[in-house]
Short mmCIF file of C-alpha atoms and ligand atoms in Angstrom, two decimals:
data_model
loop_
_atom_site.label_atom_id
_atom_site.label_comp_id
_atom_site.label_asym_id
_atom_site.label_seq_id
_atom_site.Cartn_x
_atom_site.Cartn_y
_atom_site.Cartn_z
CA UNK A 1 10.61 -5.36 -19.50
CA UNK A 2 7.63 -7.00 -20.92
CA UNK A 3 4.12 -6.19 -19.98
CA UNK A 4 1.59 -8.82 -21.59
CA UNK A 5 -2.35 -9.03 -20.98
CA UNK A 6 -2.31 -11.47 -17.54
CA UNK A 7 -3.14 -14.85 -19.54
CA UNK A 8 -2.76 -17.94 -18.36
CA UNK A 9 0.29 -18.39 -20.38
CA UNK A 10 1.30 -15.22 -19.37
CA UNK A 11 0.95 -16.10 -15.76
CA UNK A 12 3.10 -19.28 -16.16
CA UNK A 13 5.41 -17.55 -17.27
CA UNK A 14 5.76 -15.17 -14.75
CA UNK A 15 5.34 -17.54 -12.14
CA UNK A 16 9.13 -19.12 -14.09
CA UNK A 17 10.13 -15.78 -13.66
CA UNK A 18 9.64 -15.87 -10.25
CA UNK A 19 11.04 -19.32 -9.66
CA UNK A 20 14.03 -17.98 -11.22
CA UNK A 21 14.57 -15.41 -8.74
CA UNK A 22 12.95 -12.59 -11.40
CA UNK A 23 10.93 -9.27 -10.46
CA UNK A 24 7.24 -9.73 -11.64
CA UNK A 25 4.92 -6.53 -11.60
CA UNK A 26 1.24 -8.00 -11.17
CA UNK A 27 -2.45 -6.78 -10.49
CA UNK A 28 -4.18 -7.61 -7.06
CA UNK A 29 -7.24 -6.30 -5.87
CA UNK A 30 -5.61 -3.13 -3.91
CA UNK A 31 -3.04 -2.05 -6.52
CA UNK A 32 -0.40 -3.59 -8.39
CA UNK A 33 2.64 -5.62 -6.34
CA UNK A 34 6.08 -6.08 -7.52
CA UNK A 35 6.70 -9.27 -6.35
CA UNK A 36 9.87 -11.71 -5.92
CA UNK A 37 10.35 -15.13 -4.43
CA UNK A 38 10.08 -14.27 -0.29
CA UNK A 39 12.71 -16.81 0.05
CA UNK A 40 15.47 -15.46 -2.21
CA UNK A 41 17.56 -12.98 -0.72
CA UNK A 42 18.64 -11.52 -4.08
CA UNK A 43 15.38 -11.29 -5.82
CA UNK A 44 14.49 -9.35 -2.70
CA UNK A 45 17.40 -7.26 -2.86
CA UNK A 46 16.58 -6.57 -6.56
CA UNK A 47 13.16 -5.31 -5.54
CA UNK A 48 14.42 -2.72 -3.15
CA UNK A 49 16.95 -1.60 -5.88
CA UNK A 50 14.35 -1.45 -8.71
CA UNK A 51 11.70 0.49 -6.72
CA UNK A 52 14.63 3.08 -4.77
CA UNK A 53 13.26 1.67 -1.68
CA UNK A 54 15.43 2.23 1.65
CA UNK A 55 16.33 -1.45 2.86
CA UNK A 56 14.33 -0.15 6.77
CA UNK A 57 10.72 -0.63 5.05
CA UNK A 58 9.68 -4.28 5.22
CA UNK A 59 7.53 -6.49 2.75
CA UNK A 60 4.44 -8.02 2.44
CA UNK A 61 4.23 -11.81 2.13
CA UNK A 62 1.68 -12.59 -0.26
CA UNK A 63 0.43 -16.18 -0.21
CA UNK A 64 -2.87 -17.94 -1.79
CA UNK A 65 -3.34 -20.59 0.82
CA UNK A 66 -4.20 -19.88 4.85
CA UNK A 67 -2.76 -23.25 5.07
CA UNK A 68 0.53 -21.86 4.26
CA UNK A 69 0.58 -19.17 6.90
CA UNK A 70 3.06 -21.62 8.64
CA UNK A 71 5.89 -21.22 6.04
CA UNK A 72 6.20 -16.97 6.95
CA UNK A 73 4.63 -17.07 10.67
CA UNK A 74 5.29 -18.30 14.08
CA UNK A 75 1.93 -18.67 15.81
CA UNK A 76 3.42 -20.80 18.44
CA UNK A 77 4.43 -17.26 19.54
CA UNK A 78 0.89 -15.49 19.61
CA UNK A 79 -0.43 -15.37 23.36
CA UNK A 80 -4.19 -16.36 21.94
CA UNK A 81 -5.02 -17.48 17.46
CA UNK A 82 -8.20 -16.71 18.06
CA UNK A 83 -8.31 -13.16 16.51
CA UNK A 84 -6.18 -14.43 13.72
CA UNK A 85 -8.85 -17.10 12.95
CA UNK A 86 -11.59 -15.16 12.86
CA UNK A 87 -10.06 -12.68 10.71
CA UNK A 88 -8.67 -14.67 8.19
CA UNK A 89 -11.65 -16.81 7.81
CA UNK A 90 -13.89 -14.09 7.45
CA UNK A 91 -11.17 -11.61 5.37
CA UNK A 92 -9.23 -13.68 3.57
CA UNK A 93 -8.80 -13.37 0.19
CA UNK A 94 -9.20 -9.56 0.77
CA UNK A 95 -7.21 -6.16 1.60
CA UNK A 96 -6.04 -7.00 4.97
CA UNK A 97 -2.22 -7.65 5.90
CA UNK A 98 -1.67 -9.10 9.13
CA UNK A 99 1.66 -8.67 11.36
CA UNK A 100 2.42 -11.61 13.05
CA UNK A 101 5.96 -13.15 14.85
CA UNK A 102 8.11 -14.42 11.87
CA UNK A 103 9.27 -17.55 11.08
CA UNK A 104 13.12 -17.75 11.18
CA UNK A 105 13.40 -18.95 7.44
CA UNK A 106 11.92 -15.59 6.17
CA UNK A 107 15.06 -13.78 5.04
CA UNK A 108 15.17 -10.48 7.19
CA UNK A 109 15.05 -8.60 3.54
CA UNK A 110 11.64 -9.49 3.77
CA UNK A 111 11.01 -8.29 7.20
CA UNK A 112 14.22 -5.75 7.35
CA UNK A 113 14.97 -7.34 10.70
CA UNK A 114 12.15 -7.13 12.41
CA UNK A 115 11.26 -10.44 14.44
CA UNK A 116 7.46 -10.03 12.42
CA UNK A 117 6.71 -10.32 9.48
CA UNK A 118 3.66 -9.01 7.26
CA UNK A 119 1.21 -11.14 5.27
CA UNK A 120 -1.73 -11.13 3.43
CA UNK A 121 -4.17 -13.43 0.90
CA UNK A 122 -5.26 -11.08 -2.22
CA UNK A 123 -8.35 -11.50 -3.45
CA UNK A 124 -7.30 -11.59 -7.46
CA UNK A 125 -7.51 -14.16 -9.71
CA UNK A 126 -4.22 -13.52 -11.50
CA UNK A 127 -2.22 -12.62 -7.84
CA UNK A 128 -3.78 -15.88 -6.58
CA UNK A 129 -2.86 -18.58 -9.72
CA UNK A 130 0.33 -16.35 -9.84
CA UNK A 131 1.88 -17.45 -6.51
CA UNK A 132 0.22 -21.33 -6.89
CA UNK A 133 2.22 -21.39 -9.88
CA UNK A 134 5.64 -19.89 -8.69
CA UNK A 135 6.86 -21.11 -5.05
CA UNK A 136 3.87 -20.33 -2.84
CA UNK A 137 5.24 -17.15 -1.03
CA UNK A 138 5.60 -13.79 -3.15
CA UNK A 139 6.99 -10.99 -1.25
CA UNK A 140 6.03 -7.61 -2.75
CA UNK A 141 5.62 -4.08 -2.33
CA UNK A 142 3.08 -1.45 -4.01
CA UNK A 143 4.98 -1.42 -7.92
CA UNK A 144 5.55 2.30 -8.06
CA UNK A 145 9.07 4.17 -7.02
CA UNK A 146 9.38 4.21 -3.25
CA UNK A 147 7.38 7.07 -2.05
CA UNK A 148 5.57 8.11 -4.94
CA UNK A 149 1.72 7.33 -6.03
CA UNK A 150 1.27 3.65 -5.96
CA UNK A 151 -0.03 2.32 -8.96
CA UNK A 152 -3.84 1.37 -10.09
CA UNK A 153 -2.91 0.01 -13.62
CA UNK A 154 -0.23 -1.69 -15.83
CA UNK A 155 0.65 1.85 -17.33
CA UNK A 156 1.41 3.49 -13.97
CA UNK A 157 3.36 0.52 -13.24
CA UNK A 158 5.32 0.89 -16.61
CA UNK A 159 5.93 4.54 -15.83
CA UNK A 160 6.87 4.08 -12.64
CA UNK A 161 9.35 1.35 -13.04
CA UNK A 162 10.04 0.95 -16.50
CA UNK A 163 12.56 -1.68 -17.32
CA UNK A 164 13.77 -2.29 -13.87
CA UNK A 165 10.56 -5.42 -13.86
CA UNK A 166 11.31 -8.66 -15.94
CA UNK A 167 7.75 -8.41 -16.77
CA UNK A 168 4.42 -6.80 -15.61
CA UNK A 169 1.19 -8.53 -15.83
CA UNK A 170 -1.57 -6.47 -17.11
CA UNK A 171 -5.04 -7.25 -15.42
CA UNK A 172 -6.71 -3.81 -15.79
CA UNK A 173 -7.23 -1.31 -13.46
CA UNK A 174 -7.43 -2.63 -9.66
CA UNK A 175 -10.43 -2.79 -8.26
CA UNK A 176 -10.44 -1.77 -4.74
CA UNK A 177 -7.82 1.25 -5.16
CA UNK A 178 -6.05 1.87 -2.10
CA UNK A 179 -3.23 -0.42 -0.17
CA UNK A 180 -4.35 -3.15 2.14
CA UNK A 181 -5.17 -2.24 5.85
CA UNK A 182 -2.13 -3.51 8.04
CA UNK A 183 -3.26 -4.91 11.53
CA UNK A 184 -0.77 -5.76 13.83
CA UNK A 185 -1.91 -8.88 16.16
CA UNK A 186 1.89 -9.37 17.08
CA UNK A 187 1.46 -7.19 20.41
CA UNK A 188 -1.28 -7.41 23.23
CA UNK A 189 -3.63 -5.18 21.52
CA UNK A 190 -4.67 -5.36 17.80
CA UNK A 191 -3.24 -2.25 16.04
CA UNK A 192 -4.29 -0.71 12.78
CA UNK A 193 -0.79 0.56 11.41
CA UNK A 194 -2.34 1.74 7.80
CA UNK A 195 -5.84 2.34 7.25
CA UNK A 196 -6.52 0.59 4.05
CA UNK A 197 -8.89 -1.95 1.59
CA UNK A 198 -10.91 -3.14 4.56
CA UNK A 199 -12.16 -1.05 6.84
CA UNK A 200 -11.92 -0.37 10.73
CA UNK A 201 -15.53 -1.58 11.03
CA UNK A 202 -15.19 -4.58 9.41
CA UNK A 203 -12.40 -5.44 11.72
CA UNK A 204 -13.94 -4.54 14.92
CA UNK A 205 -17.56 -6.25 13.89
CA UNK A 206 -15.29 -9.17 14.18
CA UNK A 207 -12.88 -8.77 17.51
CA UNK A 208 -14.49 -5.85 19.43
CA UNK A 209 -12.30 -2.77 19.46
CA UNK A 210 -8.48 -1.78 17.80
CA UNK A 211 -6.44 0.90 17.92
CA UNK A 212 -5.71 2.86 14.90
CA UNK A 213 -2.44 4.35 15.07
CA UNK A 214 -2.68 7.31 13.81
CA UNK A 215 0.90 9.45 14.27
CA UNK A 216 3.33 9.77 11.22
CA UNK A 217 6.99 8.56 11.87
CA UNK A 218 10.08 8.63 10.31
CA UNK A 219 11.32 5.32 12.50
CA UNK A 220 12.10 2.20 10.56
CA UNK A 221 9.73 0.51 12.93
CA UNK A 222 6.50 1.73 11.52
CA UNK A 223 7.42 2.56 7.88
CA UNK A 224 3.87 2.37 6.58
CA UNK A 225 3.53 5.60 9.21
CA UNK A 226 6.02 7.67 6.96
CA UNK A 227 5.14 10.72 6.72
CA UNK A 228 5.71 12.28 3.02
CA UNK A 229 4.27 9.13 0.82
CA UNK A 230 1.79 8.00 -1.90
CA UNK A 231 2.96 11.80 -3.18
CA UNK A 232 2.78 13.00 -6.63
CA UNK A 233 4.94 15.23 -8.12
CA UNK A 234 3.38 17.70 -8.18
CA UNK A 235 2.53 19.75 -4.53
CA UNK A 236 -0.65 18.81 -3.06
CA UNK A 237 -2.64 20.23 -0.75
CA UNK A 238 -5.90 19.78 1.28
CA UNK A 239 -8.52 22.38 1.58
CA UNK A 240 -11.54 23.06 2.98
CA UNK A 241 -12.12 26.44 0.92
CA UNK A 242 -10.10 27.44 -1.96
CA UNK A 243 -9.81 30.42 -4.34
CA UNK A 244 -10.30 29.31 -8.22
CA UNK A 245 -6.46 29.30 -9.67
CA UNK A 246 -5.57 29.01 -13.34
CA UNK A 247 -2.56 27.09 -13.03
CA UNK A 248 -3.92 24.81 -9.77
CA UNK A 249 -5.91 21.59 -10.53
CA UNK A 250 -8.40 20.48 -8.36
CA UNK A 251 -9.84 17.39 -7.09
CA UNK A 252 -13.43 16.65 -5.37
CA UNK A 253 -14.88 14.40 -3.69
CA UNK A 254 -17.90 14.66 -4.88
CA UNK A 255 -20.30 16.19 -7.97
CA UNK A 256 -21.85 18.39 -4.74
CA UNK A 257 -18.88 19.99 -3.71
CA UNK A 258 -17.73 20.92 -7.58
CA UNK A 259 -20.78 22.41 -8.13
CA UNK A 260 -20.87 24.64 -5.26
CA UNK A 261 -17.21 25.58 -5.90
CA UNK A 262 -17.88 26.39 -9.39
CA UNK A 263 -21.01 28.76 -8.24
CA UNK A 264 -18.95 30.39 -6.06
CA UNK A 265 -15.96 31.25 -8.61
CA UNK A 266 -15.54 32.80 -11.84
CA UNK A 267 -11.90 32.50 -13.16
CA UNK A 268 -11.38 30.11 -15.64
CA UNK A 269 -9.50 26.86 -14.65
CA UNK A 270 -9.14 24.64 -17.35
CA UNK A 271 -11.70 21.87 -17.62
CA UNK A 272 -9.51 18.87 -17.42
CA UNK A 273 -7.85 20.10 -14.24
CA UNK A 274 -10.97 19.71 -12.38
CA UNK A 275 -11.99 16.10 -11.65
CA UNK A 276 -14.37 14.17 -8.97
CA UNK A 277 -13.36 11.33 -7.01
CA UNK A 278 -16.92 10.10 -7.20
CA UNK A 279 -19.94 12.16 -8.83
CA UNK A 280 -22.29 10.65 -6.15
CA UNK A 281 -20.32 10.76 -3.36
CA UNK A 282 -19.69 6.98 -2.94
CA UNK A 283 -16.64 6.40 -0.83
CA UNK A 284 -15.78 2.88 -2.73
CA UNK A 285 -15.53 4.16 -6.09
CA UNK A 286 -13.46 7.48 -4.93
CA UNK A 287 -10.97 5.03 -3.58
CA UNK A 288 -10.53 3.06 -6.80
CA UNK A 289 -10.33 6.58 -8.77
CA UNK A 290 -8.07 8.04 -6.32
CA UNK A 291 -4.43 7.22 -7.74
CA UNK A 292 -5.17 7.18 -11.12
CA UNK A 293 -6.87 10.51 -10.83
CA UNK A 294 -3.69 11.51 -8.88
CA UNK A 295 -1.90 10.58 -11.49
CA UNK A 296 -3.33 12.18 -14.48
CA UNK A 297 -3.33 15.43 -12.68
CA UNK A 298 0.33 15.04 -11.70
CA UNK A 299 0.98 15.29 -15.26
CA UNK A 300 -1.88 17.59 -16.17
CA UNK A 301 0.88 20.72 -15.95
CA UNK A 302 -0.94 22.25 -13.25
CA UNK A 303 1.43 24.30 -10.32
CA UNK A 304 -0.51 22.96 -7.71
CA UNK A 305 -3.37 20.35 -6.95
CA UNK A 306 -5.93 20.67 -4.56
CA UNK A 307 -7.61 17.63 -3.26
CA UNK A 308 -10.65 17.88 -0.90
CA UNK A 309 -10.68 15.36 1.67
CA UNK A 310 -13.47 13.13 1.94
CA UNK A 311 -15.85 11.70 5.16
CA UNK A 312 -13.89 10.19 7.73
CA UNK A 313 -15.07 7.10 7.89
CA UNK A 314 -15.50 3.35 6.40
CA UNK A 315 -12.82 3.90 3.31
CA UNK A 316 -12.49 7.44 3.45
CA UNK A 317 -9.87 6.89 6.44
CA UNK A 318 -7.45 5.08 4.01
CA UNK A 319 -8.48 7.50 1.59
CA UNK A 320 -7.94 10.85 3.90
CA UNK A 321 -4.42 9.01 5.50
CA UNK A 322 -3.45 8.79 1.94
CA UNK A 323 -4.09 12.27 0.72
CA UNK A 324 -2.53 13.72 3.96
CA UNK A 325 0.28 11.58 2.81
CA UNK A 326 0.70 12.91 0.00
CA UNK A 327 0.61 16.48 0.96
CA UNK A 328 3.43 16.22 2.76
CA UNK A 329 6.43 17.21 1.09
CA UNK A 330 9.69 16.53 2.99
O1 TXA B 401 -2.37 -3.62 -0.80
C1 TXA B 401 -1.19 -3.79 -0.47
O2 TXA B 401 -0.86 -3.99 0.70
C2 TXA B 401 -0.13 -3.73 -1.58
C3 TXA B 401 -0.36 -4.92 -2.52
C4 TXA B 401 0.69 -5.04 -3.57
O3 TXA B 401 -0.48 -6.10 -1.76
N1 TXA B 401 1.18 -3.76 -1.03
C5 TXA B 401 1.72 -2.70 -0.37
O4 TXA B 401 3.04 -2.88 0.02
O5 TXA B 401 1.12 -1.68 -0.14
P1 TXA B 401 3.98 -1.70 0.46
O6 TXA B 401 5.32 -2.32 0.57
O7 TXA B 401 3.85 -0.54 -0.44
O8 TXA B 401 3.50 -1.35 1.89
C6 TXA B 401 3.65 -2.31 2.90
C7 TXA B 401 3.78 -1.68 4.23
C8 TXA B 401 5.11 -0.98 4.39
O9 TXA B 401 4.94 0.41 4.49
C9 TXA B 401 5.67 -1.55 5.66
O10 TXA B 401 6.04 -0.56 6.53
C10 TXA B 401 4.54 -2.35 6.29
O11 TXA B 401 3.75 -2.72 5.21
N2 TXA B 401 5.10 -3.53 6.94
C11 TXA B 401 5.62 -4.63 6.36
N3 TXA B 401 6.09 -5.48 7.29
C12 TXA B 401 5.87 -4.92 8.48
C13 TXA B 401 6.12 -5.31 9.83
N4 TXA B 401 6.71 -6.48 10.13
N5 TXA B 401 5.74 -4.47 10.82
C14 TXA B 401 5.14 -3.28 10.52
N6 TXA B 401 4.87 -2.86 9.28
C15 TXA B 401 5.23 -3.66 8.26
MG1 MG B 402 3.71 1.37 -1.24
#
């Protein structure tokens, strides 16, 4: 495995990678993808084998062109475009994945027999000359072991996957934080499967009201509704009001809520194990610090961590579904 500073030279290389049926690790604007050619059956075989991922949790189709939509999906089979056209021409590039029927070419790897298939345009410079350059349809997954924390930068990716990637791009730390939000427009209703990069709002300022589907399941159907995922390690839990632990770490949401904790409790937890997702409370920037603060208290040594959730609303659902993930240990 070779991780290299996403160049351009870098990125035509990995894009030969790619073409030659290779694993490339690479930065988008949610977190980092692990993407192979959506066409070949064995580079997408390879991906579920490098990542430990159980062959009944499709793929996203990652493409850098609306005007390719038509290679992945069948929109012959939507009853009505219309809420696929607004949202793509308002969302796209950005952290939204869109279910849609499938076109029969896409391998069912890809889709793991499903007749849909998911896709999305990533707002990232090195995601978007990255497929232009390889064959125009990159199929990839969240670059972290299946189930685990997904990854925010080129070192979690390294950790996570080590040699198993022909190379990883390194683009810095993601901007956005959490996955893409998955909307399904394949049935009558629009339906939020994941809660993600662009928020419930945003979607229904566009097309008027969608269900968010909000159960956990362990059917292959819905895998992004597993329950026990995004997990560290280490056990997590969710509080509302905790007792001060010396071997627990903790993690706020806010500057507020670590100062009122702290009032309130006098045994010593060690410094480091105590971190904010966002000193001012701003819902954006606790979702790009959330995995890699996940991360560096995984390995922080603590027994337990204790993450507060945050408000319920604009990102802080993706954030709260992911953190509920996580606490679930199966
Ligand atoms: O932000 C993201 O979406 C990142 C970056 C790399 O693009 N990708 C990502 O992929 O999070 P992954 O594989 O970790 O999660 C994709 C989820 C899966 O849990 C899968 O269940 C769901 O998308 N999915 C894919 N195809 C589907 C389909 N046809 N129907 C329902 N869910 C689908
Ligand atoms: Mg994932």
């Amino acid at each position: 495995m070779v991780k290299k500073l996403a160049t351009e030279d870098a990125i035509l290389h990995a894009a030969d990678i790619l073409k030659k049926g290779g694993l490339v690790a690479f930065p988008t604007e949610t977190v980092y993808g692990l993407g192979a050619d959506a066409f070949n059956g064995t580079a997408l075989a390879n991906i579920f084998a490098a990542k430990h991922r159980p062959t009944f949790d499709p793929l996203i189709i990652h493409l850098n062109d609306p005007d390719s939509l038509d290679r992945v999906a069948d929109r012959s089979n939507l009853n009505s475009t219309a809420n696929l056209d607004t949202l793509s021409a308002a969302l796209w590039p950005g952290p939204l994945t869109i279910i849609l029927p499938k076109q029969r070419s896409v391998p069912d790897l890809a889709t793991s027999g499903l007749p849909t298939v998911a896709v999305r345009i990533p707002d990232h410079p090195v995601a978007l000359s990255l497929i232009r350059h390889s064959t125009g349809a990159i199929a990839a997954p969240s670059a972290n072991r299946f189930g685990q924390l997904s990854p925010t930068t080129a070192d979690h990716v390294e950790k996570s996957l080590g040699d198993a990637v022909d190379m990883i791009l390194d683009g810095g730390p993601t901007g956005i934080g959490v996955e893409s939000t998955i909307l399904d427009l394949s049935a009558d209703h629009p339906r939020i499967l994941r809660p993600g990069g662009t928020t419930r709002e945003q979607i229904e300022s566009l097309i008027g009201p969608v269900e968010l589907f909000s159960g956990f399941s362990t059917a292959p159907t819905a895998p992004g509704q597993l329950k026990s995922h995004y997990a560290p390690r280490t056990a997590l839990e969710c509080f509302e009001k905790v007792p001060a632990l010396k071997d627990a770490a903790y993690l706020f949401f806010d500057g507020r809520s670590r100062d009122q904790w702290r009032e309130q409790h006098t045994i010593p937890v060690d410094e480091r194990r105590i971190r904010v997702l966002s000193e001012d409370g701003s819902l954006t920037e606790a979702a790009a610090n959330l995995f890699a603060l996940l991360h560096a208290l995984d390995t922080s040594g603590a027994d337990i961590i204790y993450v507060q959730r945050v408000p319920d609303q604009g990102l802080g659902t993706a954030i709260n579904d992911r953190l509920s993930r996580a606490s679930h240990h199966t």
